[in-house]
Amino acid sequence: MHMADHPSLAWGLIGASDIAETRMIPALRREGHRILRVASRSADHAREFSVRNEIPPTESDFSLETLLEDPAVDAVYISSTNEQHLAHAAAAAAAGKHVLCEKPVSTDLDSAQKIVAACADHGVVLAVNHHLPAAGTHRAIRKLVHDGAIGRVLSVNVRHTSLLPERLRGWRLSAAPGAGVVMDLTGHDASVVNPLLGTRALEATAITVRQGRWESAADDAAASVLLYEDDVLVRFHDAFTTPYTPSYLEVHGELGSIHAPEVMTPEPIGSVFLRDSGGEREIDVPDRRHPYDITLDHFTRAVHGDGRPVVDGRDAVNALRVCLAILESAETGRRVSLNQEPNPRAITSR
Ligand code: NDP
């Protein structure tokens, strides 16, 4: 359901990807948007993709140039592989198209900042689809923490593990710069914890390994510890290798603890429990829309000048900084300092 006072958008898809097909196209349609075009390097693949997803045929022209020259396209959804995000986002911004880019925003800080700068220079909205912070569960958790329900926060634990589906065992397990579990899953954890704490990550230390019974050039499991401001300890366990492990987020404070099973998932599921001197109780999660729908709702409003995306360029760069520090620590065996920009504090409404 899109907001009546914010007209829906006409979209071009850059990247005929799995995530576009399985998650974003259904969300765009649930939100009442129109999908006009797909750009792809492979016309055959794009043609099949368009037919399968009932996107109007655009003859045989699936080029990026044609998509960006189409004045009817308001916004692009970039779900190409990570190392192409910069070229695609910069071209879209230069063409005056608003940009919803898949995470990680890019594979290194320099190119990520170029994406942010290109969108700012051309006056287009940039959002990055770290969809978890949009979820009703995560907004309820942020509200509890920001309202002081658990007092001073001392630690956060996240488990974000599953078995990587066979169809996704391509570039994620390759030697490409955007491959591996840290770029794929840990960035989501950081996108959740940064606004939850509203403070900066200062240091990272991590160990990454290859556990899967598959050929992989990239590490597929990671255990990371971060120090945030005010001596807050944060622990992440991310893996492509555990088939039966439910995800969770825990936040522990001086006055109480939050335990949230199954919230590190794109489905609108999971629960939030608060335990304090009054015992344990489940916290109501009023908004059970799909996180993608909420992300699109905020993006659409931002395009119409009303508010800002749930995860903007700065938020995405801060999440990327966490990933890069973790990767550097895993490679060098050392603690690595971060140089994050301040994270905005009160964003329970986003
Ligand atoms: P895919 O591997 O499905 O697609 C990436 C690119 O590979 C496509 O754009 C396409 O290139 C090419 N491709 C895929 N299938 C074929 C095929 N059969 N024939 C020819 N080319 C093909 O990637 P994902 O959907 O897994 O990931 C895309 C992006 O989305 C990444 O940035 C990833 O990190 C992100 N992502 C985000 C998630 C989230 O939780 N927010 C979850 C999953 C992914 P072309 O366009 O040139 O045809």
PDB file of N, CA, C and O in Angstrom, residues 65-134:
ATOM      1  N   GLU A  65      22.061   2.522 -21.204  1.00  0.00           N
ATOM      2  CA  GLU A  65      21.881   3.847 -21.812  1.00  0.00           C
ATOM      3  C   GLU A  65      20.413   4.083 -22.138  1.00  0.00           C
ATOM      4  O   GLU A  65      19.857   5.141 -21.837  1.00  0.00           O
ATOM      5  N   THR A  66      19.783   3.096 -22.744  1.00  0.00           N
ATOM      6  CA  THR A  66      18.377   3.277 -23.139  1.00  0.00           C
ATOM      7  C   THR A  66      17.498   3.440 -21.905  1.00  0.00           C
ATOM      8  O   THR A  66      16.592   4.287 -21.879  1.00  0.00           O
ATOM      9  N   LEU A  67      17.778   2.659 -20.889  1.00  0.00           N
ATOM     10  CA  LEU A  67      16.980   2.777 -19.661  1.00  0.00           C
ATOM     11  C   LEU A  67      17.112   4.188 -19.081  1.00  0.00           C
ATOM     12  O   LEU A  67      16.124   4.823 -18.718  1.00  0.00           O
ATOM     13  N   LEU A  68      18.354   4.688 -19.046  1.00  0.00           N
ATOM     14  CA  LEU A  68      18.581   5.991 -18.408  1.00  0.00           C
ATOM     15  C   LEU A  68      18.108   7.151 -19.272  1.00  0.00           C
ATOM     16  O   LEU A  68      17.831   8.240 -18.768  1.00  0.00           O
ATOM     17  N   GLU A  69      18.005   6.915 -20.597  1.00  0.00           N
ATOM     18  CA  GLU A  69      17.507   7.976 -21.482  1.00  0.00           C
ATOM     19  C   GLU A  69      15.991   8.074 -21.453  1.00  0.00           C
ATOM     20  O   GLU A  69      15.413   9.027 -21.981  1.00  0.00           O
ATOM     21  N   ASP A  70      15.326   7.091 -20.868  1.00  0.00           N
ATOM     22  CA  ASP A  70      13.860   7.082 -20.886  1.00  0.00           C
ATOM     23  C   ASP A  70      13.327   8.092 -19.865  1.00  0.00           C
ATOM     24  O   ASP A  70      13.480   7.901 -18.653  1.00  0.00           O
ATOM     25  N   PRO A  71      12.711   9.179 -20.342  1.00  0.00           N
ATOM     26  CA  PRO A  71      12.264  10.206 -19.399  1.00  0.00           C
ATOM     27  C   PRO A  71      11.154   9.712 -18.469  1.00  0.00           C
ATOM     28  O   PRO A  71      10.891  10.333 -17.437  1.00  0.00           O
ATOM     29  N   ALA A  72      10.504   8.616 -18.836  1.00  0.00           N
ATOM     30  CA  ALA A  72       9.418   8.108 -17.984  1.00  0.00           C
ATOM     31  C   ALA A  72       9.941   7.419 -16.729  1.00  0.00           C
ATOM     32  O   ALA A  72       9.195   7.211 -15.774  1.00  0.00           O
ATOM     33  N   VAL A  73      11.224   7.046 -16.729  1.00  0.00           N
ATOM     34  CA  VAL A  73      11.787   6.351 -15.557  1.00  0.00           C
ATOM     35  C   VAL A  73      12.141   7.382 -14.476  1.00  0.00           C
ATOM     36  O   VAL A  73      12.950   8.275 -14.701  1.00  0.00           O
ATOM     37  N   ASP A  74      11.504   7.249 -13.307  1.00  0.00           N
ATOM     38  CA  ASP A  74      11.796   8.166 -12.186  1.00  0.00           C
ATOM     39  C   ASP A  74      12.972   7.694 -11.352  1.00  0.00           C
ATOM     40  O   ASP A  74      13.741   8.496 -10.838  1.00  0.00           O
ATOM     41  N   ALA A  75      13.054   6.379 -11.145  1.00  0.00           N
ATOM     42  CA  ALA A  75      13.995   5.843 -10.161  1.00  0.00           C
ATOM     43  C   ALA A  75      14.540   4.520 -10.677  1.00  0.00           C
ATOM     44  O   ALA A  75      13.877   3.816 -11.447  1.00  0.00           O
ATOM     45  N   VAL A  76      15.758   4.191 -10.209  1.00  0.00           N
ATOM     46  CA  VAL A  76      16.338   2.897 -10.576  1.00  0.00           C
ATOM     47  C   VAL A  76      16.580   2.073  -9.313  1.00  0.00           C
ATOM     48  O   VAL A  76      16.882   2.612  -8.246  1.00  0.00           O
ATOM     49  N   TYR A  77      16.438   0.779  -9.474  1.00  0.00           N
ATOM     50  CA  TYR A  77      16.822  -0.175  -8.431  1.00  0.00           C
ATOM     51  C   TYR A  77      18.046  -0.918  -8.949  1.00  0.00           C
ATOM     52  O   TYR A  77      17.965  -1.617  -9.971  1.00  0.00           O
ATOM     53  N   ILE A  78      19.179  -0.725  -8.281  1.00  0.00           N
ATOM     54  CA  ILE A  78      20.442  -1.319  -8.731  1.00  0.00           C
ATOM     55  C   ILE A  78      20.697  -2.596  -7.943  1.00  0.00           C
ATOM     56  O   ILE A  78      20.929  -2.550  -6.731  1.00  0.00           O
ATOM     57  N   SER A  79      20.617  -3.730  -8.623  1.00  0.00           N
ATOM     58  CA  SER A  79      20.947  -4.994  -7.943  1.00  0.00           C
ATOM     59  C   SER A  79      21.918  -5.799  -8.797  1.00  0.00           C
ATOM     60  O   SER A  79      21.870  -7.017  -8.847  1.00  0.00           O
ATOM     61  N   SER A  80      22.800  -5.069  -9.451  1.00  0.00           N
ATOM     62  CA  SER A  80      23.922  -5.713 -10.142  1.00  0.00           C
ATOM     63  C   SER A  80      24.911  -6.195  -9.078  1.00  0.00           C
ATOM     64  O   SER A  80      24.752  -5.888  -7.885  1.00  0.00           O
ATOM     65  N   THR A  81      25.944  -6.913  -9.492  1.00  0.00           N
ATOM     66  CA  THR A  81      26.940  -7.354  -8.511  1.00  0.00           C
ATOM     67  C   THR A  81      27.664  -6.130  -7.930  1.00  0.00           C
ATOM     68  O   THR A  81      27.724  -5.067  -8.558  1.00  0.00           O
ATOM     69  N   ASN A  82      28.208  -6.310  -6.724  1.00  0.00           N
ATOM     70  CA  ASN A  82      28.654  -5.171  -5.916  1.00  0.00           C
ATOM     71  C   ASN A  82      29.682  -4.279  -6.602  1.00  0.00           C
ATOM     72  O   ASN A  82      29.669  -3.059  -6.417  1.00  0.00           O
ATOM     73  N   GLU A  83      30.579  -4.881  -7.386  1.00  0.00           N
ATOM     74  CA  GLU A  83      31.647  -4.063  -7.973  1.00  0.00           C
ATOM     75  C   GLU A  83      31.127  -3.192  -9.119  1.00  0.00           C
ATOM     76  O   GLU A  83      31.823  -2.308  -9.588  1.00  0.00           O
ATOM     77  N   GLN A  84      29.872  -3.420  -9.536  1.00  0.00           N
ATOM     78  CA  GLN A  84      29.295  -2.573 -10.597  1.00  0.00           C
ATOM     79  C   GLN A  84      28.446  -1.429 -10.039  1.00  0.00           C
ATOM     80  O   GLN A  84      27.966  -0.575 -10.799  1.00  0.00           O
ATOM     81  N   HIS A  85      28.215  -1.409  -8.725  1.00  0.00           N
ATOM     82  CA  HIS A  85      27.287  -0.417  -8.159  1.00  0.00           C
ATOM     83  C   HIS A  85      27.719   1.015  -8.465  1.00  0.00           C
ATOM     84  O   HIS A  85      26.880   1.861  -8.787  1.00  0.00           O
ATOM     85  N   LEU A  86      29.028   1.293  -8.368  1.00  0.00           N
ATOM     86  CA  LEU A  86      29.482   2.665  -8.610  1.00  0.00           C
ATOM     87  C   LEU A  86      29.151   3.113 -10.032  1.00  0.00           C
ATOM     88  O   LEU A  86      28.550   4.177 -10.230  1.00  0.00           O
ATOM     89  N   ALA A  87      29.537   2.318 -11.021  1.00  0.00           N
ATOM     90  CA  ALA A  87      29.298   2.728 -12.416  1.00  0.00           C
ATOM     91  C   ALA A  87      27.798   2.925 -12.643  1.00  0.00           C
ATOM     92  O   ALA A  87      27.374   3.902 -13.281  1.00  0.00           O
ATOM     93  N   HIS A  88      26.987   2.028 -12.098  1.00  0.00           N
ATOM     94  CA  HIS A  88      25.539   2.101 -12.340  1.00  0.00           C
ATOM     95  C   HIS A  88      24.901   3.276 -11.592  1.00  0.00           C
ATOM     96  O   HIS A  88      24.064   3.996 -12.143  1.00  0.00           O
ATOM     97  N   ALA A  89      25.321   3.484 -10.347  1.00  0.00           N
ATOM     98  CA  ALA A  89      24.719   4.575  -9.564  1.00  0.00           C
ATOM     99  C   ALA A  89      25.154   5.934 -10.115  1.00  0.00           C
ATOM    100  O   ALA A  89      24.341   6.867 -10.196  1.00  0.00           O
ATOM    101  N   ALA A  90      26.417   6.046 -10.502  1.00  0.00           N
ATOM    102  CA  ALA A  90      26.902   7.334 -11.019  1.00  0.00           C
ATOM    103  C   ALA A  90      26.174   7.681 -12.323  1.00  0.00           C
ATOM    104  O   ALA A  90      25.766   8.837 -12.527  1.00  0.00           O
ATOM    105  N   ALA A  91      25.994   6.693 -13.190  1.00  0.00           N
ATOM    106  CA  ALA A  91      25.296   6.953 -14.458  1.00  0.00           C
ATOM    107  C   ALA A  91      23.833   7.321 -14.202  1.00  0.00           C
ATOM    108  O   ALA A  91      23.288   8.243 -14.833  1.00  0.00           O
ATOM    109  N   ALA A  92      23.208   6.637 -13.268  1.00  0.00           N
ATOM    110  CA  ALA A  92      21.793   6.926 -12.973  1.00  0.00           C
ATOM    111  C   ALA A  92      21.647   8.327 -12.392  1.00  0.00           C
ATOM    112  O   ALA A  92      20.746   9.087 -12.792  1.00  0.00           O
ATOM    113  N   ALA A  93      22.530   8.684 -11.461  1.00  0.00           N
ATOM    114  CA  ALA A  93      22.442  10.020 -10.855  1.00  0.00           C
ATOM    115  C   ALA A  93      22.641  11.093 -11.924  1.00  0.00           C
ATOM    116  O   ALA A  93      21.907  12.086 -11.964  1.00  0.00           O
ATOM    117  N   ALA A  94      23.619  10.882 -12.816  1.00  0.00           N
ATOM    118  CA  ALA A  94      23.879  11.867 -13.870  1.00  0.00           C
ATOM    119  C   ALA A  94      22.679  12.013 -14.789  1.00  0.00           C
ATOM    120  O   ALA A  94      22.451  13.078 -15.370  1.00  0.00           O
ATOM    121  N   ALA A  95      21.893  10.954 -14.916  1.00  0.00           N
ATOM    122  CA  ALA A  95      20.685  11.019 -15.752  1.00  0.00           C
ATOM    123  C   ALA A  95      19.485  11.556 -14.968  1.00  0.00           C
ATOM    124  O   ALA A  95      18.365  11.598 -15.495  1.00  0.00           O
ATOM    125  N   GLY A  96      19.705  11.911 -13.709  1.00  0.00           N
ATOM    126  CA  GLY A  96      18.627  12.503 -12.913  1.00  0.00           C
ATOM    127  C   GLY A  96      17.655  11.496 -12.338  1.00  0.00           C
ATOM    128  O   GLY A  96      16.541  11.853 -11.949  1.00  0.00           O
ATOM    129  N   LYS A  97      18.078  10.247 -12.266  1.00  0.00           N
ATOM    130  CA  LYS A  97      17.194   9.215 -11.696  1.00  0.00           C
ATOM    131  C   LYS A  97      17.510   9.030 -10.216  1.00  0.00           C
ATOM    132  O   LYS A  97      18.684   8.966  -9.823  1.00  0.00           O
ATOM    133  N   HIS A  98      16.470   8.909  -9.396  1.00  0.00           N
ATOM    134  CA  HIS A  98      16.670   8.575  -7.990  1.00  0.00           C
ATOM    135  C   HIS A  98      17.187   7.138  -7.896  1.00  0.00           C
ATOM    136  O   HIS A  98      16.849   6.300  -8.742  1.00  0.00           O
ATOM    137  N   VAL A  99      17.978   6.877  -6.848  1.00  0.00           N
ATOM    138  CA  VAL A  99      18.717   5.608  -6.787  1.00  0.00           C
ATOM    139  C   VAL A  99      18.379   4.833  -5.513  1.00  0.00           C
ATOM    140  O   VAL A  99      18.596   5.323  -4.406  1.00  0.00           O
ATOM    141  N   LEU A 100      17.860   3.618  -5.705  1.00  0.00           N
ATOM    142  CA  LEU A 100      17.788   2.647  -4.618  1.00  0.00           C
ATOM    143  C   LEU A 100      18.799   1.565  -4.981  1.00  0.00           C
ATOM    144  O   LEU A 100      18.624   0.854  -5.974  1.00  0.00           O
ATOM    145  N   CYS A 101      19.876   1.490  -4.194  1.00  0.00           N
ATOM    146  CA  CYS A 101      20.989   0.600  -4.533  1.00  0.00           C
ATOM    147  C   CYS A 101      21.023  -0.564  -3.554  1.00  0.00           C
ATOM    148  O   CYS A 101      20.771  -0.385  -2.363  1.00  0.00           O
ATOM    149  N   GLU A 102      21.362  -1.734  -4.064  1.00  0.00           N
ATOM    150  CA  GLU A 102      21.508  -2.876  -3.156  1.00  0.00           C
ATOM    151  C   GLU A 102      22.745  -2.696  -2.285  1.00  0.00           C
ATOM    152  O   GLU A 102      23.657  -1.952  -2.603  1.00  0.00           O
ATOM    153  N   LYS A 103      22.718  -3.394  -1.176  1.00  0.00           N
ATOM    154  CA  LYS A 103      23.863  -3.410  -0.261  1.00  0.00           C
ATOM    155  C   LYS A 103      24.830  -4.499  -0.669  1.00  0.00           C
ATOM    156  O   LYS A 103      24.398  -5.460  -1.307  1.00  0.00           O
ATOM    157  N   PRO A 104      26.096  -4.454  -0.294  1.00  0.00           N
ATOM    158  CA  PRO A 104      26.772  -3.269   0.227  1.00  0.00           C
ATOM    159  C   PRO A 104      26.805  -2.184  -0.851  1.00  0.00           C
ATOM    160  O   PRO A 104      26.846  -2.504  -2.034  1.00  0.00           O
ATOM    161  N   VAL A 105      26.783  -0.916  -0.392  1.00  0.00           N
ATOM    162  CA  VAL A 105      26.675   0.170  -1.373  1.00  0.00           C
ATOM    163  C   VAL A 105      27.792   0.043  -2.408  1.00  0.00           C
ATOM    164  O   VAL A 105      27.577   0.300  -3.594  1.00  0.00           O
ATOM    165  N   SER A 106      28.976  -0.371  -1.956  1.00  0.00           N
ATOM    166  CA  SER A 106      30.059  -0.676  -2.883  1.00  0.00           C
ATOM    167  C   SER A 106      31.067  -1.549  -2.158  1.00  0.00           C
ATOM    168  O   SER A 106      30.810  -1.987  -1.031  1.00  0.00           O
ATOM    169  N   THR A 107      32.210  -1.780  -2.788  1.00  0.00           N
ATOM    170  CA  THR A 107      33.163  -2.731  -2.207  1.00  0.00           C
ATOM    171  C   THR A 107      34.319  -2.041  -1.484  1.00  0.00           C
ATOM    172  O   THR A 107      35.105  -2.702  -0.836  1.00  0.00           O
ATOM    173  N   ASP A 108      34.449  -0.745  -1.620  1.00  0.00           N
ATOM    174  CA  ASP A 108      35.497  -0.007  -0.908  1.00  0.00           C
ATOM    175  C   ASP A 108      34.985   1.396  -0.610  1.00  0.00           C
ATOM    176  O   ASP A 108      34.013   1.865  -1.223  1.00  0.00           O
ATOM    177  N   LEU A 109      35.660   2.058   0.330  1.00  0.00           N
ATOM    178  CA  LEU A 109      35.163   3.355   0.804  1.00  0.00           C
ATOM    179  C   LEU A 109      35.169   4.415  -0.270  1.00  0.00           C
ATOM    180  O   LEU A 109      34.223   5.204  -0.381  1.00  0.00           O
ATOM    181  N   ASP A 110      36.234   4.427  -1.068  1.00  0.00           N
ATOM    182  CA  ASP A 110      36.363   5.470  -2.072  1.00  0.00           C
ATOM    183  C   ASP A 110      35.190   5.417  -3.062  1.00  0.00           C
ATOM    184  O   ASP A 110      34.537   6.419  -3.342  1.00  0.00           O
ATOM    185  N   SER A 111      34.894   4.237  -3.555  1.00  0.00           N
ATOM    186  CA  SER A 111      33.803   4.146  -4.535  1.00  0.00           C
ATOM    187  C   SER A 111      32.454   4.388  -3.855  1.00  0.00           C
ATOM    188  O   SER A 111      31.547   4.986  -4.453  1.00  0.00           O
ATOM    189  N   ALA A 112      32.311   3.979  -2.597  1.00  0.00           N
ATOM    190  CA  ALA A 112      31.050   4.236  -1.889  1.00  0.00           C
ATOM    191  C   ALA A 112      30.833   5.744  -1.744  1.00  0.00           C
ATOM    192  O   ALA A 112      29.724   6.255  -1.953  1.00  0.00           O
ATOM    193  N   GLN A 113      31.900   6.445  -1.398  1.00  0.00           N
ATOM    194  CA  GLN A 113      31.750   7.893  -1.234  1.00  0.00           C
ATOM    195  C   GLN A 113      31.496   8.586  -2.564  1.00  0.00           C
ATOM    196  O   GLN A 113      30.803   9.604  -2.624  1.00  0.00           O
ATOM    197  N   LYS A 114      32.026   8.005  -3.636  1.00  0.00           N
ATOM    198  CA  LYS A 114      31.729   8.573  -4.972  1.00  0.00           C
ATOM    199  C   LYS A 114      30.244   8.431  -5.296  1.00  0.00           C
ATOM    200  O   LYS A 114      29.645   9.295  -5.937  1.00  0.00           O
ATOM    201  N   ILE A 115      29.646   7.339  -4.881  1.00  0.00           N
ATOM    202  CA  ILE A 115      28.203   7.149  -5.123  1.00  0.00           C
ATOM    203  C   ILE A 115      27.409   8.203  -4.351  1.00  0.00           C
ATOM    204  O   ILE A 115      26.503   8.855  -4.895  1.00  0.00           O
ATOM    205  N   VAL A 116      27.784   8.396  -3.079  1.00  0.00           N
ATOM    206  CA  VAL A 116      27.082   9.388  -2.253  1.00  0.00           C
ATOM    207  C   VAL A 116      27.231  10.775  -2.893  1.00  0.00           C
ATOM    208  O   VAL A 116      26.252  11.530  -3.026  1.00  0.00           O
ATOM    209  N   ALA A 117      28.451  11.102  -3.313  1.00  0.00           N
ATOM    210  CA  ALA A 117      28.705  12.428  -3.890  1.00  0.00           C
ATOM    211  C   ALA A 117      27.954  12.607  -5.211  1.00  0.00           C
ATOM    212  O   ALA A 117      27.381  13.673  -5.468  1.00  0.00           O
ATOM    213  N   ALA A 118      27.926  11.567  -6.048  1.00  0.00           N
ATOM    214  CA  ALA A 118      27.247  11.689  -7.346  1.00  0.00           C
ATOM    215  C   ALA A 118      25.762  11.967  -7.136  1.00  0.00           C
ATOM    216  O   ALA A 118      25.168  12.826  -7.814  1.00  0.00           O
ATOM    217  N   CYS A 119      25.151  11.276  -6.194  1.00  0.00           N
ATOM    218  CA  CYS A 119      23.711  11.479  -5.963  1.00  0.00           C
ATOM    219  C   CYS A 119      23.461  12.865  -5.377  1.00  0.00           C
ATOM    220  O   CYS A 119      22.491  13.538  -5.752  1.00  0.00           O
ATOM    221  N   ALA A 120      24.336  13.309  -4.472  1.00  0.00           N
ATOM    222  CA  ALA A 120      24.170  14.653  -3.898  1.00  0.00           C
ATOM    223  C   ALA A 120      24.352  15.709  -4.982  1.00  0.00           C
ATOM    224  O   ALA A 120      23.551  16.649  -5.100  1.00  0.00           O
ATOM    225  N   ASP A 121      25.385  15.562  -5.808  1.00  0.00           N
ATOM    226  CA  ASP A 121      25.673  16.560  -6.856  1.00  0.00           C
ATOM    227  C   ASP A 121      24.510  16.698  -7.829  1.00  0.00           C
ATOM    228  O   ASP A 121      24.244  17.777  -8.339  1.00  0.00           O
ATOM    229  N   HIS A 122      23.845  15.599  -8.133  1.00  0.00           N
ATOM    230  CA  HIS A 122      22.767  15.650  -9.116  1.00  0.00           C
ATOM    231  C   HIS A 122      21.402  15.799  -8.462  1.00  0.00           C
ATOM    232  O   HIS A 122      20.368  15.735  -9.142  1.00  0.00           O
ATOM    233  N   GLY A 123      21.383  15.962  -7.140  1.00  0.00           N
ATOM    234  CA  GLY A 123      20.118  16.237  -6.445  1.00  0.00           C
ATOM    235  C   GLY A 123      19.123  15.097  -6.503  1.00  0.00           C
ATOM    236  O   GLY A 123      17.911  15.328  -6.536  1.00  0.00           O
ATOM    237  N   VAL A 124      19.628  13.847  -6.525  1.00  0.00           N
ATOM    238  CA  VAL A 124      18.696  12.706  -6.505  1.00  0.00           C
ATOM    239  C   VAL A 124      18.796  11.995  -5.157  1.00  0.00           C
ATOM    240  O   VAL A 124      19.819  12.066  -4.475  1.00  0.00           O
ATOM    241  N   VAL A 125      17.711  11.340  -4.788  1.00  0.00           N
ATOM    242  CA  VAL A 125      17.691  10.591  -3.526  1.00  0.00           C
ATOM    243  C   VAL A 125      18.523   9.329  -3.683  1.00  0.00           C
ATOM    244  O   VAL A 125      18.437   8.639  -4.704  1.00  0.00           O
ATOM    245  N   LEU A 126      19.344   9.038  -2.676  1.00  0.00           N
ATOM    246  CA  LEU A 126      20.073   7.763  -2.617  1.00  0.00           C
ATOM    247  C   LEU A 126      19.620   7.000  -1.377  1.00  0.00           C
ATOM    248  O   LEU A 126      19.680   7.526  -0.266  1.00  0.00           O
ATOM    249  N   ALA A 127      19.146   5.783  -1.602  1.00  0.00           N
ATOM    250  CA  ALA A 127      18.858   4.876  -0.486  1.00  0.00           C
ATOM    251  C   ALA A 127      19.578   3.569  -0.762  1.00  0.00           C
ATOM    252  O   ALA A 127      19.823   3.221  -1.917  1.00  0.00           O
ATOM    253  N   VAL A 128      19.924   2.856   0.300  1.00  0.00           N
ATOM    254  CA  VAL A 128      20.587   1.559   0.142  1.00  0.00           C
ATOM    255  C   VAL A 128      19.718   0.520   0.846  1.00  0.00           C
ATOM    256  O   VAL A 128      19.231   0.750   1.955  1.00  0.00           O
ATOM    257  N   ASN A 129      19.554  -0.614   0.177  1.00  0.00           N
ATOM    258  CA  ASN A 129      18.575  -1.593   0.666  1.00  0.00           C
ATOM    259  C   ASN A 129      19.128  -2.518   1.762  1.00  0.00           C
ATOM    260  O   ASN A 129      19.039  -3.735   1.670  1.00  0.00           O
ATOM    261  N   HIS A 130      19.688  -1.875   2.803  1.00  0.00           N
ATOM    262  CA  HIS A 130      19.846  -2.611   4.062  1.00  0.00           C
ATOM    263  C   HIS A 130      18.437  -2.567   4.660  1.00  0.00           C
ATOM    264  O   HIS A 130      18.080  -1.613   5.359  1.00  0.00           O
ATOM    265  N   HIS A 131      17.644  -3.572   4.371  1.00  0.00           N
ATOM    266  CA  HIS A 131      16.214  -3.457   4.689  1.00  0.00           C
ATOM    267  C   HIS A 131      15.896  -3.709   6.158  1.00  0.00           C
ATOM    268  O   HIS A 131      14.837  -3.346   6.632  1.00  0.00           O
ATOM    269  N   LEU A 132      16.833  -4.352   6.906  1.00  0.00           N
ATOM    270  CA  LEU A 132      16.484  -4.742   8.282  1.00  0.00           C
ATOM    271  C   LEU A 132      16.113  -3.551   9.179  1.00  0.00           C
ATOM    272  O   LEU A 132      15.158  -3.661   9.958  1.00  0.00           O
ATOM    273  N   PRO A 133      16.844  -2.432   9.132  1.00  0.00           N
ATOM    274  CA  PRO A 133      16.464  -1.328  10.029  1.00  0.00           C
ATOM    275  C   PRO A 133      15.033  -0.828   9.807  1.00  0.00           C
ATOM    276  O   PRO A 133      14.461  -0.183  10.682  1.00  0.00           O
ATOM    277  N   ALA A 134      14.455  -1.134   8.648  1.00  0.00           N
ATOM    278  CA  ALA A 134      13.073  -0.712   8.381  1.00  0.00           C
ATOM    279  C   ALA A 134      12.055  -1.602   9.080  1.00  0.00           C
ATOM    280  O   ALA A 134      10.906  -1.186   9.294  1.00  0.00           O
TER     281      ALA A 134
END
